[in-house]
Backbone as a ProteinNet text record, in pm:
[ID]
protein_1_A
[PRIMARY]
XXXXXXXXXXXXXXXXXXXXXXXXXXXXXXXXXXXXXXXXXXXXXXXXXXXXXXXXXXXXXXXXXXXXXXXXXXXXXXXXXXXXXXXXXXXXXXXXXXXXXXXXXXXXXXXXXXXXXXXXXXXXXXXXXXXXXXXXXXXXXXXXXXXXXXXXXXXXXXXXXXXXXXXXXXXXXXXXXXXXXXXXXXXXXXXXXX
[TERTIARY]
-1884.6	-1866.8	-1811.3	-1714.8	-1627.4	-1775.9	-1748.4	-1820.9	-1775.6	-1830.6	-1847.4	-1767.6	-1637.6	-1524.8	-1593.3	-1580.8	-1649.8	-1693	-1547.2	-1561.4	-1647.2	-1682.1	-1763.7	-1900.5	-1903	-2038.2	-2091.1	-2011.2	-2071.5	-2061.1	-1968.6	-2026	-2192	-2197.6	-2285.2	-2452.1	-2405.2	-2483.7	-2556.7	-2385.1	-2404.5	-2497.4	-2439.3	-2544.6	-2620.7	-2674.3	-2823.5	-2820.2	-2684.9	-2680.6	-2715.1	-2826.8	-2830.5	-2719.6	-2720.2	-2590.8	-2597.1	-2584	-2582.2	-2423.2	-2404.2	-2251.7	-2216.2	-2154.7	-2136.1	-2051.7	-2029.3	-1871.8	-1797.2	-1929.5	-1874.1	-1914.5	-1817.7	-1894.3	-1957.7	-2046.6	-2092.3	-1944.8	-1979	-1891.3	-1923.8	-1814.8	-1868	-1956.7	-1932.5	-1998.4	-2153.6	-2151.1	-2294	-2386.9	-2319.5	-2386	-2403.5	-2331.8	-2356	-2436.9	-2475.6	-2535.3	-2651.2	-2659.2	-2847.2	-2879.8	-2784.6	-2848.1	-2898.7	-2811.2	-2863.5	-2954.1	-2950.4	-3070.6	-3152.9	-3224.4	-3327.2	-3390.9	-3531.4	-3584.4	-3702.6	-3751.7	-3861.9	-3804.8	-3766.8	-3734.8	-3840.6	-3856.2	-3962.5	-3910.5	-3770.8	-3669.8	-3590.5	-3610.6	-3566.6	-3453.7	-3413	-3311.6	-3203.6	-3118.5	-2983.5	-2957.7	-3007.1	-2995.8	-3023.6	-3081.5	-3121.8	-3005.6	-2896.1	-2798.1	-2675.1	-2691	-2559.6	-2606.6	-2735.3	-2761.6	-2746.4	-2718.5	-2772.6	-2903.4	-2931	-3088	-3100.5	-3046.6	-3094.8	-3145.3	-3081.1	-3115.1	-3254.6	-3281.7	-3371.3	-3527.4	-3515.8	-3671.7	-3677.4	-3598.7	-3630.7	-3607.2	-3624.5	-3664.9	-3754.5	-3828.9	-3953.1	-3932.3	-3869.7	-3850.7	-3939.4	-3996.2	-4057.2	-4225.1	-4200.6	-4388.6	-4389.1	-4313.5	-4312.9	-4290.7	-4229	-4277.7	-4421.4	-4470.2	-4604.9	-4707.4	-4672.6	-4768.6	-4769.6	-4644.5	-4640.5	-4626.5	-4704	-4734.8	-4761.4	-4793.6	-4836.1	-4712.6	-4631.6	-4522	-4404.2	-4367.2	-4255.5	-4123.2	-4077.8	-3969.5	-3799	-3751.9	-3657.3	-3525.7	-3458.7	-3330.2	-3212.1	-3117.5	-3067.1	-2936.3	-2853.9	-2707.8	-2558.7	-2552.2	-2396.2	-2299.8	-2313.1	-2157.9	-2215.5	-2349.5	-2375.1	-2372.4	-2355.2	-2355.3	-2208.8	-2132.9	-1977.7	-1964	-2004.5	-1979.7	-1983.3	-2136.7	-2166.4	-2086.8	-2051.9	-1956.1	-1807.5	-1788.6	-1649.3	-1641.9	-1762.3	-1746	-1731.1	-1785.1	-1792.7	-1637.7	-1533.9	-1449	-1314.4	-1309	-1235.7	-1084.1	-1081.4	-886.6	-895.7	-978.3	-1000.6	-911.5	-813.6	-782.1	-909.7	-861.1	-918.3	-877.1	-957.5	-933.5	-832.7	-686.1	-599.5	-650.5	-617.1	-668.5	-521.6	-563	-470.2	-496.4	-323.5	-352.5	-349.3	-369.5	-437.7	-339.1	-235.9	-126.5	-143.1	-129.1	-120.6	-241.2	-369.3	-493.3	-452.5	-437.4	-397.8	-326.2	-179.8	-127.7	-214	-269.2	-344.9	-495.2	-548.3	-684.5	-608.3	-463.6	-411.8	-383	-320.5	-257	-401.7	-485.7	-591.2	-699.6	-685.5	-721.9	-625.4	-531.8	-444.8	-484.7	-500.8	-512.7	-667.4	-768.4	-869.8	-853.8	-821.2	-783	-739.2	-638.5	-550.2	-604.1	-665.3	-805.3	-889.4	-960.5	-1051.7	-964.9	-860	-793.9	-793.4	-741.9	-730.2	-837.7	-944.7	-1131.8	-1113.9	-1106.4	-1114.2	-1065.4	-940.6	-875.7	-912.2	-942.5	-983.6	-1151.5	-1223.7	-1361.6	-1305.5	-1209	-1210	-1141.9	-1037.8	-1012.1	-1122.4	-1232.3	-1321.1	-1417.6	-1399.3	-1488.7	-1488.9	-1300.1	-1264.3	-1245.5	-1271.6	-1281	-1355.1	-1499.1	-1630.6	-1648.2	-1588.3	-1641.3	-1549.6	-1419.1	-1365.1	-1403.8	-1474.3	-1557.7	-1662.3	-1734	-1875.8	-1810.3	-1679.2	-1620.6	-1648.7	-1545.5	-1526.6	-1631.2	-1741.7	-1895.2	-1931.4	-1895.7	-2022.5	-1934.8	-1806.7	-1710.7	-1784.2	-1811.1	-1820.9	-1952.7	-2043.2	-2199	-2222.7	-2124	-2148.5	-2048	-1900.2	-1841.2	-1796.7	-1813.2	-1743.6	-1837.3	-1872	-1948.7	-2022.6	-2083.9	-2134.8	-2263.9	-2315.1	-2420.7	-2469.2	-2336.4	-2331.1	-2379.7	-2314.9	-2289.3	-2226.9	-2095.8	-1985.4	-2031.9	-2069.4	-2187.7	-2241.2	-2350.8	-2422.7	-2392.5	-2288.4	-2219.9	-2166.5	-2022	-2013.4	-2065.2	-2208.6	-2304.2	-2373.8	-2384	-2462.1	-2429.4	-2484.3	-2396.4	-2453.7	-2436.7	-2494.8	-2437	-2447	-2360.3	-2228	-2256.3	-2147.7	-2151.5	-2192.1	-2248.3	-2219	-2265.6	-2326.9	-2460.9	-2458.2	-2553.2	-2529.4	-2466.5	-2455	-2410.3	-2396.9	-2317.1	-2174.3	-2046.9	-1944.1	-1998.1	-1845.7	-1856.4	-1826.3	-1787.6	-1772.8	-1881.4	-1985.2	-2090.9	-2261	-2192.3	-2306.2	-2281.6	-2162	-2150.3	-2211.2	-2271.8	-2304.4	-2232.4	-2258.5	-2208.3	-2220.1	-2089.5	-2123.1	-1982.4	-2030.2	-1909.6	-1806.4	-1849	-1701	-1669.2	-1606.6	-1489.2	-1572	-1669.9	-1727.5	-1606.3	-1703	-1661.7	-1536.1	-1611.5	-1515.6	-1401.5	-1373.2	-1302.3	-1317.8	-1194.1	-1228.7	-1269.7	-1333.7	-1369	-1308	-1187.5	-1100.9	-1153.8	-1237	-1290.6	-1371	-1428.3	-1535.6	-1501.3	-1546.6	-1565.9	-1635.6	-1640.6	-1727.9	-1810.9	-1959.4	-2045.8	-2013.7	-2073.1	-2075.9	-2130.3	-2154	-2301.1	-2333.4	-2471	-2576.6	-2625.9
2081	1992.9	2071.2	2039.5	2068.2	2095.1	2223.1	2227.1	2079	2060.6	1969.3	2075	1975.6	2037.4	2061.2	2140.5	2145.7	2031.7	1999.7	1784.2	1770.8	1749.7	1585.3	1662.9	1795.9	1847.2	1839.2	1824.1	1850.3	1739.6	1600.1	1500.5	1444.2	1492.6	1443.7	1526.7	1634.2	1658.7	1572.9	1553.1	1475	1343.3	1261.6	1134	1160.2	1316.8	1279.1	1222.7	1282.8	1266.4	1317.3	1329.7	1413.6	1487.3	1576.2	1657.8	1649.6	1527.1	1549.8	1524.6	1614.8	1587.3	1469.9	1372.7	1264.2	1228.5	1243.1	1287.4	1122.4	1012.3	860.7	793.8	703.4	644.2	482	451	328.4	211.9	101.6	35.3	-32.1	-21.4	-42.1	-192.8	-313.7	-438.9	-393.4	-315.5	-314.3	-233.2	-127.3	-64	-114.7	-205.9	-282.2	-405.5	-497.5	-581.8	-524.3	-382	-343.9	-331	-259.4	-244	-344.8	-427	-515.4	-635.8	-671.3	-749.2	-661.5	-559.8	-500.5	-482.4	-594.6	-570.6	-449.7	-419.7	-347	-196.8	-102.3	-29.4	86.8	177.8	252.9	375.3	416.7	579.9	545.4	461.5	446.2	340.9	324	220.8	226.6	306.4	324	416.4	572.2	688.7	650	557.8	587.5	499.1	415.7	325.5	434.9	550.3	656	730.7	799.8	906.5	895.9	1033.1	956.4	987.2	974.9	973.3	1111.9	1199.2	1379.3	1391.9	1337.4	1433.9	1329.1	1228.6	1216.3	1212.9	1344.9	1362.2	1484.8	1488.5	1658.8	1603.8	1433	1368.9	1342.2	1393.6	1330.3	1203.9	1087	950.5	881.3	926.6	819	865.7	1028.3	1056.5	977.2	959.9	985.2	784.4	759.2	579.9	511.7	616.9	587.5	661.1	694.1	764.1	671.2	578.5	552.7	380	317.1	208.2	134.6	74.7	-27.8	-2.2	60.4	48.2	-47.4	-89.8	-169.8	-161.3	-192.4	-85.1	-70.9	54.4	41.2	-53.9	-112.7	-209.9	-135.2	-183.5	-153.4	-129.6	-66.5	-99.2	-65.8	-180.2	-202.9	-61.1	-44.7	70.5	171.3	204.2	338.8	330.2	225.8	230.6	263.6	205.1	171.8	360.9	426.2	521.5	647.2	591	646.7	681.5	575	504.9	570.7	577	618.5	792.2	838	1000.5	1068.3	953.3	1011.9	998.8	960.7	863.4	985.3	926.4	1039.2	1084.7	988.2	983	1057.4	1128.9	1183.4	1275.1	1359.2	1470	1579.9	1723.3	1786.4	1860.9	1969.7	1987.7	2120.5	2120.3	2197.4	2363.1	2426.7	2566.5	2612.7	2751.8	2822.2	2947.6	2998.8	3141.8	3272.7	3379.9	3475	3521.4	3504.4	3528.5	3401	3271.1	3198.3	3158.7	3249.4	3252.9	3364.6	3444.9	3579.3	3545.9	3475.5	3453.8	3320.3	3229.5	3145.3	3185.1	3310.6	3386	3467.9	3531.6	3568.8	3522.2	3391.2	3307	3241.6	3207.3	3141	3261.8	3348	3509.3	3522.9	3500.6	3555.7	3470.2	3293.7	3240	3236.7	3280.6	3264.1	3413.9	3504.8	3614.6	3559.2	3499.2	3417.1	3399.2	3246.1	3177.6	3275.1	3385.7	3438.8	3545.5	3560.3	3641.3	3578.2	3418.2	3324.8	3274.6	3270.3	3243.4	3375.5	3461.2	3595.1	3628.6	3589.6	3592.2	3476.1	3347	3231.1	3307.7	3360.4	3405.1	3505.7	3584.1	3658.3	3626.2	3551.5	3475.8	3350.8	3322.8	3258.3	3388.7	3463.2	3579.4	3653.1	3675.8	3703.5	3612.5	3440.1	3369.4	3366	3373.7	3394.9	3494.6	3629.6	3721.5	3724.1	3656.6	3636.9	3541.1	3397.6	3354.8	3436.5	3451.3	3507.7	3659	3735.6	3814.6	3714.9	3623.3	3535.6	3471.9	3453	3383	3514.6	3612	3750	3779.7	3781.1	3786.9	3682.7	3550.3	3447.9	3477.6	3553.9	3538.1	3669.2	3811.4	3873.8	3978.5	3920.8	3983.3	3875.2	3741.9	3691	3680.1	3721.3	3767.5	3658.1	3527.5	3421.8	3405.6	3522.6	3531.5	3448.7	3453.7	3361.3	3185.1	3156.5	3023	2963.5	3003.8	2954.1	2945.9	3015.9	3063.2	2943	2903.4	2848.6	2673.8	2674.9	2496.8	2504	2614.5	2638.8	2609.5	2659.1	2615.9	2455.2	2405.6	2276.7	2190	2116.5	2024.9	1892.2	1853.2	1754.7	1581.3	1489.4	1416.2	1418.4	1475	1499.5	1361.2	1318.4	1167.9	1052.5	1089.1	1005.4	929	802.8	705.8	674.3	694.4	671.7	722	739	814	765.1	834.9	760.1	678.4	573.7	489.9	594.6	718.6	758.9	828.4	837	883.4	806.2	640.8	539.9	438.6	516.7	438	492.6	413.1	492.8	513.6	646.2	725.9	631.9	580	524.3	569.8	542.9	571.3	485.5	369.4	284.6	201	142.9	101	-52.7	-134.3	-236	-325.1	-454.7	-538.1	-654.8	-634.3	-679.9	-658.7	-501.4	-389.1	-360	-337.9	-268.2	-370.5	-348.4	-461.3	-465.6	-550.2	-511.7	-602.2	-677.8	-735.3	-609.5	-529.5	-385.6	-368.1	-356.5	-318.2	-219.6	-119.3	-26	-97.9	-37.1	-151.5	-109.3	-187.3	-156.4	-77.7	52.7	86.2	-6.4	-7	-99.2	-18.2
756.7	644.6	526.4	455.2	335.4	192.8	147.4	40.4	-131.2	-172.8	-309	-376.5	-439.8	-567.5	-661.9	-770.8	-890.3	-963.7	-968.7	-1035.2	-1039.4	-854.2	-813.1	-860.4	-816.8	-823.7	-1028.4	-1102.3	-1220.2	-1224.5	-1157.8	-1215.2	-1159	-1021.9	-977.6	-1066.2	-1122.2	-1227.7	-1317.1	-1403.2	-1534.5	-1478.1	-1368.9	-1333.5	-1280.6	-1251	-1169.1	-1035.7	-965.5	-803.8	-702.2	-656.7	-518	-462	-414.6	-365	-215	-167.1	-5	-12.9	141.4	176.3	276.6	228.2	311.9	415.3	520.8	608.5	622.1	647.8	636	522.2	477.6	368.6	403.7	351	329.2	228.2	309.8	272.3	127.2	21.8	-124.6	-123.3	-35.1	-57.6	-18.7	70	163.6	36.1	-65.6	-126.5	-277.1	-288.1	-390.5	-402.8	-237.7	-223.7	-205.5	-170.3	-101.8	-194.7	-330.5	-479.2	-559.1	-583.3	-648.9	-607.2	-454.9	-391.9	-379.7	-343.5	-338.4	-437.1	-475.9	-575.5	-592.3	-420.4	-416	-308.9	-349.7	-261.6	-245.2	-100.8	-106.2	-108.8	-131.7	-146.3	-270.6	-375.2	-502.7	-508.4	-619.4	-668.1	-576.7	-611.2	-540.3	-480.2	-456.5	-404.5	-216.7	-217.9	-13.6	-8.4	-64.3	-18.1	2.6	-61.1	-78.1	7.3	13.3	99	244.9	328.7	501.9	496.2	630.4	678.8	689.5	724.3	711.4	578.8	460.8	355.1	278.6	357.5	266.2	285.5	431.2	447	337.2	272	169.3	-10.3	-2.5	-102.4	-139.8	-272.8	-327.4	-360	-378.2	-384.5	-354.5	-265.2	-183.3	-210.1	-237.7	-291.3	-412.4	-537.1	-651.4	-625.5	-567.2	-582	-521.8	-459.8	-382.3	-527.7	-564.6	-652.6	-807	-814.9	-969.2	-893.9	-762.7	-702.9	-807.2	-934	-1003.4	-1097.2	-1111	-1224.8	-1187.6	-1283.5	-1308.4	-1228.8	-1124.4	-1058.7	-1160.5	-1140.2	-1243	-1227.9	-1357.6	-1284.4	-1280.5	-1174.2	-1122.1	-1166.9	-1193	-1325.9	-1200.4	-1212.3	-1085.3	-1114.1	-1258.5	-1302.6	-1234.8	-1194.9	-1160.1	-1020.4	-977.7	-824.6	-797.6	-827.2	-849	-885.1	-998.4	-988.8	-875.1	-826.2	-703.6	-647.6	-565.1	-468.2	-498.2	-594.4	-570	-591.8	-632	-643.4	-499.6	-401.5	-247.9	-186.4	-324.7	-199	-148.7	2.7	86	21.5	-36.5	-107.2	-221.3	-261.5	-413.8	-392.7	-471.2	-421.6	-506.1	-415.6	-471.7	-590.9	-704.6	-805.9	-751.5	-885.9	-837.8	-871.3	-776.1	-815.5	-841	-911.4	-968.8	-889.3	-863.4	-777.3	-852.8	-791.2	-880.7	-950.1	-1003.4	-1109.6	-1189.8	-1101.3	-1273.9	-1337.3	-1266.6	-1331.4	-1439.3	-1369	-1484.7	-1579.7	-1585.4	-1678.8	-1772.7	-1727.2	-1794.2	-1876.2	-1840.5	-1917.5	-1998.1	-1956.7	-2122.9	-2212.8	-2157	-2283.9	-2379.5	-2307.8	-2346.5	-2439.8	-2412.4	-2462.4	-2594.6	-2545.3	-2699.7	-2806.6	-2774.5	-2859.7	-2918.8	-2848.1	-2873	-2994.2	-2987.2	-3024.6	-3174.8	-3149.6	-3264.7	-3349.6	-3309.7	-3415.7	-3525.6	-3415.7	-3454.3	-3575.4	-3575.6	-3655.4	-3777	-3735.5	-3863.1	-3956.4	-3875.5	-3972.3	-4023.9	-3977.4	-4057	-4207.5	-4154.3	-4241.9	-4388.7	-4323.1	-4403.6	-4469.1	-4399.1	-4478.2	-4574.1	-4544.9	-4658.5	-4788.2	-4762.3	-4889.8	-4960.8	-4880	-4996.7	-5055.4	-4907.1	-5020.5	-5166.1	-5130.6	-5268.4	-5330.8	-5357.9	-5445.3	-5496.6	-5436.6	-5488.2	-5578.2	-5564.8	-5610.3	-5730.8	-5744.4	-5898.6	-5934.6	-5918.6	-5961.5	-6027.5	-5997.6	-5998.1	-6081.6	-6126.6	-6219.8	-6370.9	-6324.7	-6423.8	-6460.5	-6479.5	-6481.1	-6597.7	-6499.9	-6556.2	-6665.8	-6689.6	-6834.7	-6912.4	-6850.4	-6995.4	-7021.1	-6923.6	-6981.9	-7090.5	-7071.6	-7141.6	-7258.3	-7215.6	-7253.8	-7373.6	-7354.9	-7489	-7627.5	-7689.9	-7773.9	-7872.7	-7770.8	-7825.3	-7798.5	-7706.8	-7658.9	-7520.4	-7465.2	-7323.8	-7373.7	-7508.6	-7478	-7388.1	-7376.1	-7282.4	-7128.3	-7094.9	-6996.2	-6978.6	-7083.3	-7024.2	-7006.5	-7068	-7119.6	-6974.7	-6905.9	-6776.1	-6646.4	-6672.5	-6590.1	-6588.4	-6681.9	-6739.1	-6622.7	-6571.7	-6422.3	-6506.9	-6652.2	-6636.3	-6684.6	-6639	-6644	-6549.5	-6451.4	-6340.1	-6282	-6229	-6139.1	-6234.8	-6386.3	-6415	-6426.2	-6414.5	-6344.7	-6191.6	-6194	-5978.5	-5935.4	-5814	-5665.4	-5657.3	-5627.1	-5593.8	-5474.5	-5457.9	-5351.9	-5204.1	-5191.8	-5054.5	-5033.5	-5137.9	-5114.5	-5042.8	-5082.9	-5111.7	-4961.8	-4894.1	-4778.2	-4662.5	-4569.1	-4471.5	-4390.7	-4316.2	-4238.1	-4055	-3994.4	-3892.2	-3799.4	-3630.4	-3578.6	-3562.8	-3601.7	-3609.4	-3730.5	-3797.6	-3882.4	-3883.7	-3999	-4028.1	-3962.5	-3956.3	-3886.2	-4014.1	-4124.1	-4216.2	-4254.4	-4250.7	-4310.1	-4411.9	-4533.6	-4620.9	-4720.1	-4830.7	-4900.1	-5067	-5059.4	-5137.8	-5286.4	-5294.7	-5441.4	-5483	-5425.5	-5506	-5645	-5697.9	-5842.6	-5890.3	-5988.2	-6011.2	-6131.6	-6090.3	-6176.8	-6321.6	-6391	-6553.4	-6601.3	-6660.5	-6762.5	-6842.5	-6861.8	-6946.3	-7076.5
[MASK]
++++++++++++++++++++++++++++++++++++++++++++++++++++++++++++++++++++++++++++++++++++++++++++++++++++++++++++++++++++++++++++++++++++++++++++++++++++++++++++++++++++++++++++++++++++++++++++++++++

């Protein structure tokens, strides 16, 4: 039997698939009708409809549903069967490998640029560094060199009345992953002070 491609194997990860190797497949109606008519199963939801019969005397499924006998059994979700089902399927191709030159040439290129980047943050930290630190020149001039006794200094520093009375509006919106159902809301007004 053919070892599991990386793919299938990390997908069968990500969903939490048993890793048996399947040489025939179950026909998609038969594994979609045992799923979703089977309200009471004794080797779990959908895993004994994919598996063969070798691999599932080396399943706890069947301790672990005998043991949790008064619980609720879990429901059943078609997309994951459907996913199942097609991670086994014979027509998949497999994932393309690279031979040992255009691996080589592909860990340099990918090397140089990683190389790259790291040159460019570098470069980007040190120019805020030296912003900071003529900042923080320019601070220590107004606190002691202008001869007001670090007034300027301290008006400089003062943060107050920055806001105001309220928060801007990109501040007062919440943070979501998609775009309101209204859109943008073009009557807004900024309130009054009182």
């Amino acid at each position: 039997m053919k070892s599991l491609s990386p793919v299938l194997a990390s997908l069968a990860n990500v969903f939490r698939i048993p890793l048996s190797q399947i040489s025939t497949r179950p026909a998609i109606n038969r594994v979609c009708n045992e799923a979703v008519t089977s309200s009471k199963t004794t080797t779990g939801p959908i895993t004994a409809a994919v598996q063969p019969a070798a691999s599932r005397t080396f399943s706890t499924t069947s301790a672990l549903t005998k043991r949790n006998a008064g619980a609720v059994p879990p429901q059943v979700n078609k997309r994951i069967t459907m996913i199942r089902y097609f991670l086994w399927h014979p027509l998949t191709p497999r994932p393309l490998r690279f031979s040992r030159n255009r691996y080589l040439r592909h860990w340099t290129i990918h090397r140089a640029w990683q190389l790259y980047r790291a040159q460019q943050r570098r470069a980007h930290h040190l120019e805020l560094e030296r912003q900071e630190h003529a900042m923080y020149r320019a601070c220590e001039e107004l606190r002691t060199g202008a001869y007001d006794g670090g007034k300027l200094f301290r008006k400089s520093m003062n943060k107050k009345g920055v806001f105001a009375d309220m928060f801007p509006i990109e501040y007062g919106r919440l943070q979501t992953d998609a775009p309101s159902r209204e859109g943008w809301n073009h009557e807004w007004k900024k309130m009054e002070k009182k």
